Short mmCIF file of C-alpha atoms in Angstrom, two decimals:
data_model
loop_
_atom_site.label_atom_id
_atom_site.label_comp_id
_atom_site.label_asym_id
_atom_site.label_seq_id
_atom_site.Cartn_x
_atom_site.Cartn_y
_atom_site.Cartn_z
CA UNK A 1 72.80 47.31 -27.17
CA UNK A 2 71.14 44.17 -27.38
CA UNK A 3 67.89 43.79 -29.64
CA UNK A 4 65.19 42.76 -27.30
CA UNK A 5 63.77 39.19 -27.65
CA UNK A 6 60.57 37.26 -27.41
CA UNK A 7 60.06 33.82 -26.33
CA UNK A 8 56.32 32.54 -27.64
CA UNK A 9 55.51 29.65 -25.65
CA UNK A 10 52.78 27.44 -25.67
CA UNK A 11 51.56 24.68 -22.95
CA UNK A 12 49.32 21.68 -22.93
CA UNK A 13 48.49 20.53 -19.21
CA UNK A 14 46.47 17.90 -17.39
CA UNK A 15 43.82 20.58 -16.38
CA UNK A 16 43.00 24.26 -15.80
CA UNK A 17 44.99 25.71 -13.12
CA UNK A 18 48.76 24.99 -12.12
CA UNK A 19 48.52 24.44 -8.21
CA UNK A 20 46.83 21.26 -9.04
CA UNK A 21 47.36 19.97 -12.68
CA UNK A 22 51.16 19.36 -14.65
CA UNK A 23 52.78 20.64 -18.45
CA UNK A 24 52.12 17.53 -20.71
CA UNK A 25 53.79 19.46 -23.68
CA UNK A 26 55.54 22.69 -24.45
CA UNK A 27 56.72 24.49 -26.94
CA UNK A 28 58.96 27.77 -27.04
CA UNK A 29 59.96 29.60 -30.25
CA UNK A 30 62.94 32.27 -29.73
CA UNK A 31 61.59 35.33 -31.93
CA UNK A 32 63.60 38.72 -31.88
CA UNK A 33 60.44 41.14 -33.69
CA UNK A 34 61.17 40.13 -37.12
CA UNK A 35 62.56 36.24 -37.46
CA UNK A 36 62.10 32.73 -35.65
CA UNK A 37 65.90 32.43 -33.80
CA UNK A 38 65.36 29.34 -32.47
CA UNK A 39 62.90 26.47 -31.43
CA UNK A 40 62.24 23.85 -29.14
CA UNK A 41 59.62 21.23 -27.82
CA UNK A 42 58.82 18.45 -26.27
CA UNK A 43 56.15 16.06 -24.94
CA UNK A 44 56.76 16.19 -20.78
CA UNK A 45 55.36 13.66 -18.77
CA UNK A 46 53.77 14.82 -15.96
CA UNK A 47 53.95 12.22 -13.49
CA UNK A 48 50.35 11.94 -13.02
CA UNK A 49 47.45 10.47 -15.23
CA UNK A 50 45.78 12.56 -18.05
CA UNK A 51 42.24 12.87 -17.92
CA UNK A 52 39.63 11.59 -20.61
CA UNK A 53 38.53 14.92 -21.34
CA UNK A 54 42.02 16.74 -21.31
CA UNK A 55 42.73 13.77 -23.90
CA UNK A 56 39.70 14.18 -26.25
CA UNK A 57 40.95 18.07 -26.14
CA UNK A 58 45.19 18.11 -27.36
CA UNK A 59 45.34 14.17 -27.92
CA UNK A 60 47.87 13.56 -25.59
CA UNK A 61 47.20 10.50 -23.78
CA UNK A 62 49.11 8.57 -20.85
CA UNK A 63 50.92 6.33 -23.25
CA UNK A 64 52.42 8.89 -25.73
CA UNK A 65 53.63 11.00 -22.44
CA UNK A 66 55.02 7.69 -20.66
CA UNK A 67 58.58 7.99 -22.19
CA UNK A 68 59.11 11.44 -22.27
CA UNK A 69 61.25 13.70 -19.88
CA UNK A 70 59.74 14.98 -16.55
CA UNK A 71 59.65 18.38 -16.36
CA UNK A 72 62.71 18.90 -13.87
CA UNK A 73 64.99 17.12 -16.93
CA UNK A 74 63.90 19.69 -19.32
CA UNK A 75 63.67 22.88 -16.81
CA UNK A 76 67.19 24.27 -17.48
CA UNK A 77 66.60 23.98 -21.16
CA UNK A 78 63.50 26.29 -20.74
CA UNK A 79 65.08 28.45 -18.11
CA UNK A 80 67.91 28.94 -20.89
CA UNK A 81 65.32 30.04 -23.46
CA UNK A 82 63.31 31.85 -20.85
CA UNK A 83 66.03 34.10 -19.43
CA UNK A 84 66.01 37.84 -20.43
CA UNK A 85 63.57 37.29 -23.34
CA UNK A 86 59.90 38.67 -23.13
CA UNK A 87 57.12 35.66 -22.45
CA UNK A 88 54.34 36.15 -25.22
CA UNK A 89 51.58 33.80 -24.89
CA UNK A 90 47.93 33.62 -26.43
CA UNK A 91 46.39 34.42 -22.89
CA UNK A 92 50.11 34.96 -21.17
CA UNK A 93 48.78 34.44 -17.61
CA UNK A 94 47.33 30.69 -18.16
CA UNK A 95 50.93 29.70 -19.56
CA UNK A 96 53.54 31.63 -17.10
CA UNK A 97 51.54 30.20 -13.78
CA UNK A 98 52.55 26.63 -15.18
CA UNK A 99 56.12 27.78 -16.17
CA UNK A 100 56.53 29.71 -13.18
CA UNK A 101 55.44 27.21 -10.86
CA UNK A 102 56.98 24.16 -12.01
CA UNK A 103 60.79 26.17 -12.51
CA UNK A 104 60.01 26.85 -8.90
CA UNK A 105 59.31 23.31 -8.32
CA UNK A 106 62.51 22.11 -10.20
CA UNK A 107 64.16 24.70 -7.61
CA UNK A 108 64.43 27.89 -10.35
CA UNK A 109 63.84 31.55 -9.56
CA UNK A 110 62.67 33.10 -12.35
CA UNK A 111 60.40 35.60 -13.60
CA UNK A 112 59.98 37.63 -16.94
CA UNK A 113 58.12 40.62 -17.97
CA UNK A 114 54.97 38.87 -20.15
CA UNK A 115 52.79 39.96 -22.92
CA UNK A 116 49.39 38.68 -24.05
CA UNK A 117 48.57 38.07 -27.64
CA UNK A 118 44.91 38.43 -26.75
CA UNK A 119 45.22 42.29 -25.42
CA UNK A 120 47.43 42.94 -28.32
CA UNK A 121 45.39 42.03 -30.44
CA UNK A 122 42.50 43.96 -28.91
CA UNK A 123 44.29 47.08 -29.02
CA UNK A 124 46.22 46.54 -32.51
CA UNK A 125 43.05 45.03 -34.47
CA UNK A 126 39.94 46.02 -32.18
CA UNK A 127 36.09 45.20 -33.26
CA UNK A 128 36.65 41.72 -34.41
CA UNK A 129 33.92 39.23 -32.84
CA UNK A 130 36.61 36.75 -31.13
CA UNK A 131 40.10 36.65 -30.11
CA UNK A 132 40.16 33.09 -29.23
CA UNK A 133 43.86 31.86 -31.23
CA UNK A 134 41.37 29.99 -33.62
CA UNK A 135 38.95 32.54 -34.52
CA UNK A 136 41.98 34.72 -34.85
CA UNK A 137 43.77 32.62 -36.97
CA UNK A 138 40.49 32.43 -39.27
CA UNK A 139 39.86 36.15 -38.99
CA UNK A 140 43.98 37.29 -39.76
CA UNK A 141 44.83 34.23 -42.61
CA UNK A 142 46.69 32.48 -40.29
CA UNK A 143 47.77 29.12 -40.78
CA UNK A 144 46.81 26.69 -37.47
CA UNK A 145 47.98 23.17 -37.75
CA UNK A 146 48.00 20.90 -34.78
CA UNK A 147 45.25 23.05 -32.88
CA UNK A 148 45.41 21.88 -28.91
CA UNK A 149 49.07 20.94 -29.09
CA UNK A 150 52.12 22.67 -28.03
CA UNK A 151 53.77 23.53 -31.47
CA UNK A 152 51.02 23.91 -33.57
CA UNK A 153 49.43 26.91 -30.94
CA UNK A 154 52.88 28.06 -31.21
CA UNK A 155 53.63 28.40 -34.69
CA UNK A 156 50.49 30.11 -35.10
CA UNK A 157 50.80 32.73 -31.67
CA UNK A 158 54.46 33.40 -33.97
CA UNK A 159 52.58 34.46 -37.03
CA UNK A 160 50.32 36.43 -35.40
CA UNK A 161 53.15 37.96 -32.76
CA UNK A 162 54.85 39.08 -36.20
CA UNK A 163 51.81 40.65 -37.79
CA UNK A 164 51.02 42.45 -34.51
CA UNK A 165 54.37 43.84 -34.58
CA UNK A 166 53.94 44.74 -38.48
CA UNK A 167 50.76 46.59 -37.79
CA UNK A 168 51.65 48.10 -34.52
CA UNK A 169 52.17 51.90 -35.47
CA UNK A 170 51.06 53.16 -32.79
CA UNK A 171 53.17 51.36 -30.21
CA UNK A 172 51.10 49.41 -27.90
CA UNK A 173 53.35 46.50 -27.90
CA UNK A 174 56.19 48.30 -26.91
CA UNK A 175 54.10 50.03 -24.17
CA UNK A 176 52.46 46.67 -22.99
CA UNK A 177 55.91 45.00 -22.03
CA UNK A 178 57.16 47.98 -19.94
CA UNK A 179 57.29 46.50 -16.36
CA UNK A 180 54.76 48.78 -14.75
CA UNK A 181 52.34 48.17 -17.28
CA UNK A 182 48.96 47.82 -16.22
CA UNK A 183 47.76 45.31 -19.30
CA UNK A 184 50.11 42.80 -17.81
CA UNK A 185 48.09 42.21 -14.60
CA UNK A 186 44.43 42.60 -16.06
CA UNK A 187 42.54 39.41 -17.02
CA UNK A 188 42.84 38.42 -20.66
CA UNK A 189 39.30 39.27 -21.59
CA UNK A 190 38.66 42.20 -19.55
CA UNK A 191 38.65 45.30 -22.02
CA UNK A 192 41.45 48.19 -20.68
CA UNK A 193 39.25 51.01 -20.70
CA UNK A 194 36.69 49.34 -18.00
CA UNK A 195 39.44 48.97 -15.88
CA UNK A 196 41.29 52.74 -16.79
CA UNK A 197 37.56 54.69 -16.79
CA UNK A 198 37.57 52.97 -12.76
CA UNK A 199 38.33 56.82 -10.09
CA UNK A 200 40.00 56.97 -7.24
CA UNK A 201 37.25 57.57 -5.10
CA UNK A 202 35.21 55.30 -2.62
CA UNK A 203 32.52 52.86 -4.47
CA UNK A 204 30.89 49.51 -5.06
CA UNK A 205 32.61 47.89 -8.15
CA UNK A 206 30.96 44.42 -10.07
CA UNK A 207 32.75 41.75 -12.20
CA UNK A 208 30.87 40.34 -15.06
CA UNK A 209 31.24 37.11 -16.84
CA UNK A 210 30.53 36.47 -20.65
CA UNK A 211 26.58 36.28 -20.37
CA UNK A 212 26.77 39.56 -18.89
CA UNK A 213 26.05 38.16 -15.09
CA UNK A 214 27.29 39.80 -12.01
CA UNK A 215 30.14 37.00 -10.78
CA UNK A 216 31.89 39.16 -8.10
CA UNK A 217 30.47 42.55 -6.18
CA UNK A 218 33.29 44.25 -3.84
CA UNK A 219 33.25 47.83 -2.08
CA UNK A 220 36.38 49.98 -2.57
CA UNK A 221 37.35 53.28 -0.45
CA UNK A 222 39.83 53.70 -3.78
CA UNK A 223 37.94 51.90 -6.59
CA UNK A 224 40.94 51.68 -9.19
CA UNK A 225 43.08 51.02 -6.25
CA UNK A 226 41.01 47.82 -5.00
CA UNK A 227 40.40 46.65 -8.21
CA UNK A 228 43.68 46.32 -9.56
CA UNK A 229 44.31 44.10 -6.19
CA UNK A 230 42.69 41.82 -7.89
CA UNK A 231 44.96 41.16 -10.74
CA UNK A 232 48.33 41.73 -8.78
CA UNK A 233 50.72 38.82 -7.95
CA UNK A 234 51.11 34.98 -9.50
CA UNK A 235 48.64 33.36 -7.28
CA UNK A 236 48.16 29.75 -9.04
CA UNK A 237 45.37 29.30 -6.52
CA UNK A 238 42.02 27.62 -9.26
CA UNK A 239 39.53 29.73 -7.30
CA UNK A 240 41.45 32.78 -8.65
CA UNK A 241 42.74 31.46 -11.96
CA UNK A 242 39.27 30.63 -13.11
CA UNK A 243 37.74 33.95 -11.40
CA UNK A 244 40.22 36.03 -13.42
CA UNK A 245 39.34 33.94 -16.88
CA UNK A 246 35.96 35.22 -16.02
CA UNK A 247 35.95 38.31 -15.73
CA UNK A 248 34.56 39.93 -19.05
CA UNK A 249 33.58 43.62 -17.96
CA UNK A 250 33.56 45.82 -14.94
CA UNK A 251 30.80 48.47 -13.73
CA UNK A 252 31.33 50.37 -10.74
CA UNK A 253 28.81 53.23 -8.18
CA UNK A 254 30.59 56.12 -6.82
CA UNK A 255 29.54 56.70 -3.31
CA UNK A 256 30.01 59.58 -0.79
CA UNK A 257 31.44 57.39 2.11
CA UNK A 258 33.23 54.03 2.95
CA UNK A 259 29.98 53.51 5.06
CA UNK A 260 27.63 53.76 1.92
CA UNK A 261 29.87 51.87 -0.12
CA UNK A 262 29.89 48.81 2.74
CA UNK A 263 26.06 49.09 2.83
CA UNK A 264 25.52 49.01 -0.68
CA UNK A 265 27.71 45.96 -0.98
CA UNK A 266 25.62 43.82 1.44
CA UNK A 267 22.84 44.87 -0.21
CA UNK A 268 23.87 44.07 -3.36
CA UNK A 269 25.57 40.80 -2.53
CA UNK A 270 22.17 39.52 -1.00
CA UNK A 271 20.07 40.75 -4.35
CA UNK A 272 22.75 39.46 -6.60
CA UNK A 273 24.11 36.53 -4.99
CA UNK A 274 27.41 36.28 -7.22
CA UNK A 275 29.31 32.80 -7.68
CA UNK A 276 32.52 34.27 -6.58
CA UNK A 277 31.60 36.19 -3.10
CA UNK A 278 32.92 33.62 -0.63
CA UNK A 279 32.15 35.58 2.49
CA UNK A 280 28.27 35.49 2.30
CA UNK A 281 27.93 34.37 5.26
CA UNK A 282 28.82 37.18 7.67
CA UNK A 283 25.73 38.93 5.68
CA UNK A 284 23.73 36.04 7.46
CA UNK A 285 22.87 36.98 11.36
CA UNK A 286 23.65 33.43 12.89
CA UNK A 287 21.99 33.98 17.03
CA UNK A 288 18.87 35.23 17.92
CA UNK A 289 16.58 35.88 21.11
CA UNK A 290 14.35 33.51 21.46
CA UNK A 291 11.04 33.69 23.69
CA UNK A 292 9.46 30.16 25.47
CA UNK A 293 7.03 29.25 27.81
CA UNK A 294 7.49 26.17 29.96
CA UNK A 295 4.89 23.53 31.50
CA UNK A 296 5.17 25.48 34.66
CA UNK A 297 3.83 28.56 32.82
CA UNK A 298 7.10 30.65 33.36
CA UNK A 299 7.76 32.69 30.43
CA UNK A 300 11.92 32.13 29.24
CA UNK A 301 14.46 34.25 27.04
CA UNK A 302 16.80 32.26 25.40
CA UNK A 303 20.03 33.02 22.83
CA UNK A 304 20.08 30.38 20.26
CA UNK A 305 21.37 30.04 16.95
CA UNK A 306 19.03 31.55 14.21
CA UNK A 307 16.71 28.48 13.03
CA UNK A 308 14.58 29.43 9.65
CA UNK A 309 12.14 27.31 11.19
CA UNK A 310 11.26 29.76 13.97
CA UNK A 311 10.72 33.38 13.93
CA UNK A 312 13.16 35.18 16.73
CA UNK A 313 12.27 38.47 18.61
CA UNK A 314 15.94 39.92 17.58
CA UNK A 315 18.89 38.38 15.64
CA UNK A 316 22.64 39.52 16.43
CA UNK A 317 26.23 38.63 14.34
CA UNK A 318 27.69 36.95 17.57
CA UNK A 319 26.38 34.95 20.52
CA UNK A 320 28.33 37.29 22.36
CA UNK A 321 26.42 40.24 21.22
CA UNK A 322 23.25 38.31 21.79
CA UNK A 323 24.03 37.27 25.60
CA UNK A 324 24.80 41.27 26.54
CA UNK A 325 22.22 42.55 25.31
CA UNK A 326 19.49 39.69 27.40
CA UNK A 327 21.64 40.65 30.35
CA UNK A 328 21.16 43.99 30.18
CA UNK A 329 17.06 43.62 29.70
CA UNK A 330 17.15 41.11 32.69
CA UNK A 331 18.97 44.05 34.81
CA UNK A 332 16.56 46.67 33.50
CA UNK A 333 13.34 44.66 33.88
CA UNK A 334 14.40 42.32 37.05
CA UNK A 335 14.11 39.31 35.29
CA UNK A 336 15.02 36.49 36.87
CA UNK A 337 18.52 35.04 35.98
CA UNK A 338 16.79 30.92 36.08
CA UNK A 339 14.68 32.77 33.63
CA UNK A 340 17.34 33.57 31.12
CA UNK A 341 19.28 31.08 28.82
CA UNK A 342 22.13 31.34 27.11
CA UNK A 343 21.61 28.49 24.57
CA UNK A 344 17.88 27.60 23.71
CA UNK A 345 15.91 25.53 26.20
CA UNK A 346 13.74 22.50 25.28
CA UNK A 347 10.10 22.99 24.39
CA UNK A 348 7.93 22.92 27.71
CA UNK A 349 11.55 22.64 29.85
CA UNK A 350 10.77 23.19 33.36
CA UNK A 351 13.15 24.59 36.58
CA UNK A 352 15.14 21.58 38.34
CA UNK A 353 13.82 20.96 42.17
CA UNK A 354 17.02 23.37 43.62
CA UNK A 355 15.88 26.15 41.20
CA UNK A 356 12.69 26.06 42.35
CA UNK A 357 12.87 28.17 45.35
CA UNK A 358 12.33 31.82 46.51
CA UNK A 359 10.86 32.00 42.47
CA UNK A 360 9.11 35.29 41.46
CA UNK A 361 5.38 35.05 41.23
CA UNK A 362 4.63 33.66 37.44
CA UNK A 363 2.03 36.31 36.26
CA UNK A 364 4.62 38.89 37.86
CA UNK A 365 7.38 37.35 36.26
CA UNK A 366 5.86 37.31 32.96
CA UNK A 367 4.64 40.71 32.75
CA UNK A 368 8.63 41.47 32.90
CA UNK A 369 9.27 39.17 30.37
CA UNK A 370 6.66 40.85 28.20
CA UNK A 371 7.52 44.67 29.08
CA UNK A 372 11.22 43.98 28.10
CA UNK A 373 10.29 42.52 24.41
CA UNK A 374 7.62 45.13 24.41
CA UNK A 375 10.96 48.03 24.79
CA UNK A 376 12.94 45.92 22.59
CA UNK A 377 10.81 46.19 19.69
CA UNK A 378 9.61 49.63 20.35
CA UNK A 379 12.13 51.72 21.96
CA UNK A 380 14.73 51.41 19.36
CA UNK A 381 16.12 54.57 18.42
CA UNK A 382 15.60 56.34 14.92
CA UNK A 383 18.08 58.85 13.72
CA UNK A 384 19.60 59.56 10.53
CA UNK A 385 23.66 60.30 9.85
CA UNK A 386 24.36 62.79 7.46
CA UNK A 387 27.73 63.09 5.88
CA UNK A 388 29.96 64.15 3.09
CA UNK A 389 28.28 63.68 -0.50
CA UNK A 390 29.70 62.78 -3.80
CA UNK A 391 30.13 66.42 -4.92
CA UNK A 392 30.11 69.63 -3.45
CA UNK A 393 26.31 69.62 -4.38
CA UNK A 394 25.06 67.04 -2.39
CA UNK A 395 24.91 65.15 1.13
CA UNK A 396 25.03 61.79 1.86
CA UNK A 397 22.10 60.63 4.17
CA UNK A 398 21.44 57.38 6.14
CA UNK A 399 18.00 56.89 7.74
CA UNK A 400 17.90 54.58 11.17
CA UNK A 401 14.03 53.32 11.90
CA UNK A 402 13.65 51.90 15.04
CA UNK A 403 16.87 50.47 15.01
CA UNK A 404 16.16 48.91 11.44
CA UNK A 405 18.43 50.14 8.40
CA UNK A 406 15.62 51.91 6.21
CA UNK A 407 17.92 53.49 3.03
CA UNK A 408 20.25 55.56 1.75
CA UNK A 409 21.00 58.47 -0.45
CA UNK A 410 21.55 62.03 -1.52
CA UNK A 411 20.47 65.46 -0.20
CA UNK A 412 20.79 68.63 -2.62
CA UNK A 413 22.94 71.04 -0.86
CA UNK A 414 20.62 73.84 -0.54
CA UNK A 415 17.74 71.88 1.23
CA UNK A 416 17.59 72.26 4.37
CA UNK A 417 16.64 69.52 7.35
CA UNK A 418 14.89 70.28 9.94
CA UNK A 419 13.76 67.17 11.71
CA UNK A 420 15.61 63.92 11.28
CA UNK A 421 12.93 62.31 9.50
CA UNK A 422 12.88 64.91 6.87
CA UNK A 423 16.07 62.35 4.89
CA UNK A 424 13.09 59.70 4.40
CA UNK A 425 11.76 61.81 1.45
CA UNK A 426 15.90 61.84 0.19
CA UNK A 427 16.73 58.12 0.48
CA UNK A 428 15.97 54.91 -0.99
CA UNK A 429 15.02 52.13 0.96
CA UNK A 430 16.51 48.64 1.31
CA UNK A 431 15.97 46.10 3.38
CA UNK A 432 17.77 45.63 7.14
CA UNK A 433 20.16 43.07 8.66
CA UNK A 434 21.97 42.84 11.47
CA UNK A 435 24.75 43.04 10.21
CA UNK A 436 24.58 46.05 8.12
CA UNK A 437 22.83 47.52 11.56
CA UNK A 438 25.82 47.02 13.33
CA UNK A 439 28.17 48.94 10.71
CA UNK A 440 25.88 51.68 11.21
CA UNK A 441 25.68 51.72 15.54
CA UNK A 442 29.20 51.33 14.74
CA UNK A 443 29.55 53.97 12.85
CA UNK A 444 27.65 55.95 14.85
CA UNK A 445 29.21 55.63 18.27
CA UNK A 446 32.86 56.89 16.46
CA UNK A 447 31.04 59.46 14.88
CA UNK A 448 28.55 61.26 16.92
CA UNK A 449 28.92 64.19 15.96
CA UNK A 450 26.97 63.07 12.19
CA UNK A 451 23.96 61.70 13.86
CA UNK A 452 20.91 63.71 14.00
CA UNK A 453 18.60 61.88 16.80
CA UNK A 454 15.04 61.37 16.84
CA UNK A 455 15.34 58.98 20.12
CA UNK A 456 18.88 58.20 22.24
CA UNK A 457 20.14 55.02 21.77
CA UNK A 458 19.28 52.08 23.62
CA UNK A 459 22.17 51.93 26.69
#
């Protein structure tokens, strides 16, 4: 049987992520766990102008790359050296995007099982205070020559492959490179055990950088599940390449229900604000009912879109949302239909000449106007939805206040509610928006049976 075999490699590039920078230099060292077999590298030119501060990094400047061989002249040398030979890099993920995307460019299929010299080295020689290749290097007596170019990085991710594999006695190496190994997928400075200590059980899951700030907040009905989503695939995508280089820790919150989970996420996501949440926005209610009065003295409802510049009676997700529900208070009340606007009127805008017949009587019409706000503010319903809890012990609890999200939380098993409003003294409050309101209604129209009422809903 054939001794396995490693292939170290080492890239310099034109930037940080491989969808939208090239290799500039590589260098690939054939090691089978005790000796160098074989070595090669090369300057590449990447067919596209190195940047000043890319430069001022590895040294490589346009000139010095000019010459050398694109990357499709060299690709079936490296696919040689590639094939059936574990890819060890420092930080393995940076390294086989650029590989794997430019062999795919060159018109290769290929793919390898990987290992990271950084999560070796965390599990093999843990406590040190960096496991950046130089600090490494300094820490382990390494020898580093050339730092920031291909061979140099190399030579030195060689020495420290082959001390790794001198100290391993436990066998973590030999674990990591298994195909279905999980350290293969995680980010390389996210410690194992944040991501192993993660249950299978719904939750609200946070991503921290280096400085200990929240970069990412998601909701999981399977937290280990959703998590390692994350990491799976070879997206070269930036976004994700630089969201995955910071990702430095994970914390999670168990909750009783999908619902609580989604909840706490919005809330959450407002408070925190992360860098790497790119769906803010449907937190953000974007049409409201508006209320005018024009020269004529007629009292108008309007749907607009939500202006921080003027306070609106309701807000909704959708103009579609918004546009039922003032046609259903114009049925109730007998509003007129001139009187109702489906995009927001002008200040002081007044009925054309051919609207202006057979119109209500304006103090009539305005009472209407002002007894269907007056039921829209104040004959919301209030009810609270109590469901599974986290253990056996306890009850999940969700408390409804005239139609306003007012918190969340946990009942003890043995206490018995009586009246709905009895989970106020159970939850903790947060603060409402629509859209979180309209997982709830949601919610509660496919579950009826969980709601205890205080009012009936609004029909």
């Amino acid at each position: 049987m054939k001794k396995q075999e490693y292939a170290i490699v080492d890239i310099e590039t034109t930037g940080g992520n491989a969808s939208g920078s090239r290799i500039t230099e590589i260098a690939i060292i054939i090691h089978d766990g005790k000796n160098m077999l074989d070595r090669y590298e090369t300057l590449v030119n990447p067919e596209k102008e190195i940047p000043d501060a890319i430069f001022g990094l590895t040294g490589i400047n346009n000139k010095m790359v000019a010459n050398a061989p694109i990357f499709d002249d060299i690709s079936e040398k490296v696919l040689e050296m590639l094939t059936d030979r574990v890819f060890v890099a420092h930080n393995v993920n940076f390294d086989y995007s650029f590989v794997h995307h430019q062999l795919e460019q060159a018109g290769f299929k290929w793919s390898a099982r990987k290992l990271c010299t950084v999560r070796a080295a965390r599990k093999i020689k843990p406590g040190l205070g960096s496991y950046s290749l130089g600090n490494l290097c300094n820490s382990l007596n390494i020898g580093l020559e050339n730092r920031h170019r291909a061979g140099g990085d190399a030579d030195a991710t060689a020495e420290l492959f082959s001390l790794l594999l001198e100290w391993d006695e436990a066998g973590e190496i030999e674990k990591m490179i298994k195909k279905t190994a999980q350290d293969q997928r995680l980010p390389p400075n996210l410690p194992p055990d944040d991501f192993n200590n993660l249950p299978e059980k719904p939750g609200v899951y946070y991503f921290y950088n280096q400085a200990k700030k929240v970069i990412y907040v998601g909701k999981a009905i399977n937290l280990k599940k959703r998590v390692a989503s994350h990491f799976s695939g070879n997206n070269i995508n930036p976004q994700r390449q630089n969201f995955l280089r910071d990702i430095y820790s994970i914390s999670f919150e168990i909750c009783a229900t999908e619902l609580i989970a989604l909840l706490l996420e919005c809330t959450e996501i407002k408070k925190l604000w992360p860098t790497y949440n790119r769906a803010l926005k449907r937190f953000e209610a974007k049409f409201g009912l508006y209320q005018y009065e024009a020269r004529s003295g007629y009292k108008y409802l309007a749907i607009g879109k939500v202006n921080k510049f003027q306070t609106c009676i309701h807000e909704f997700n959708s103009q579609y949302d918004g546009i039922n529900l003032l046609r259903s208070l114009a049925e109730k009340f007998e509003i007129d239909h001139n009187f109702c606007k489906y995009s927001r009127p002008e200040e002081g805008e007044i009925l054309q000449n051919n609207e202006a017949k057979n119109l209500p009587d304006v103090l009539l019409h305005n009472e209407q106007v002002d007894n269907a706000i007056d039921f829209l503010l104040n004959n919301r319903p209030s009810f609270a939805i109590i469901d599974k809890g986290r253990s056996t012990d306890e009850r999940s609890c969700i408390w409804i206040e005239n139609g306003h999200f007012y918190g969340m939380g946990y009942i003890p098993s043995d206490v018995s509610i009586t009246e709905p409003s009895d989970v106020k003294d159970y939850v903790t409050p947060y603060k409402s928006n629509q859209y979180m309101v309209h997982l709830i209604f949601a919610y509660a129209e496919k579950y009826p049976g969980k709601i205890f009422f205080n009012k009936q809903f609004l029909k």
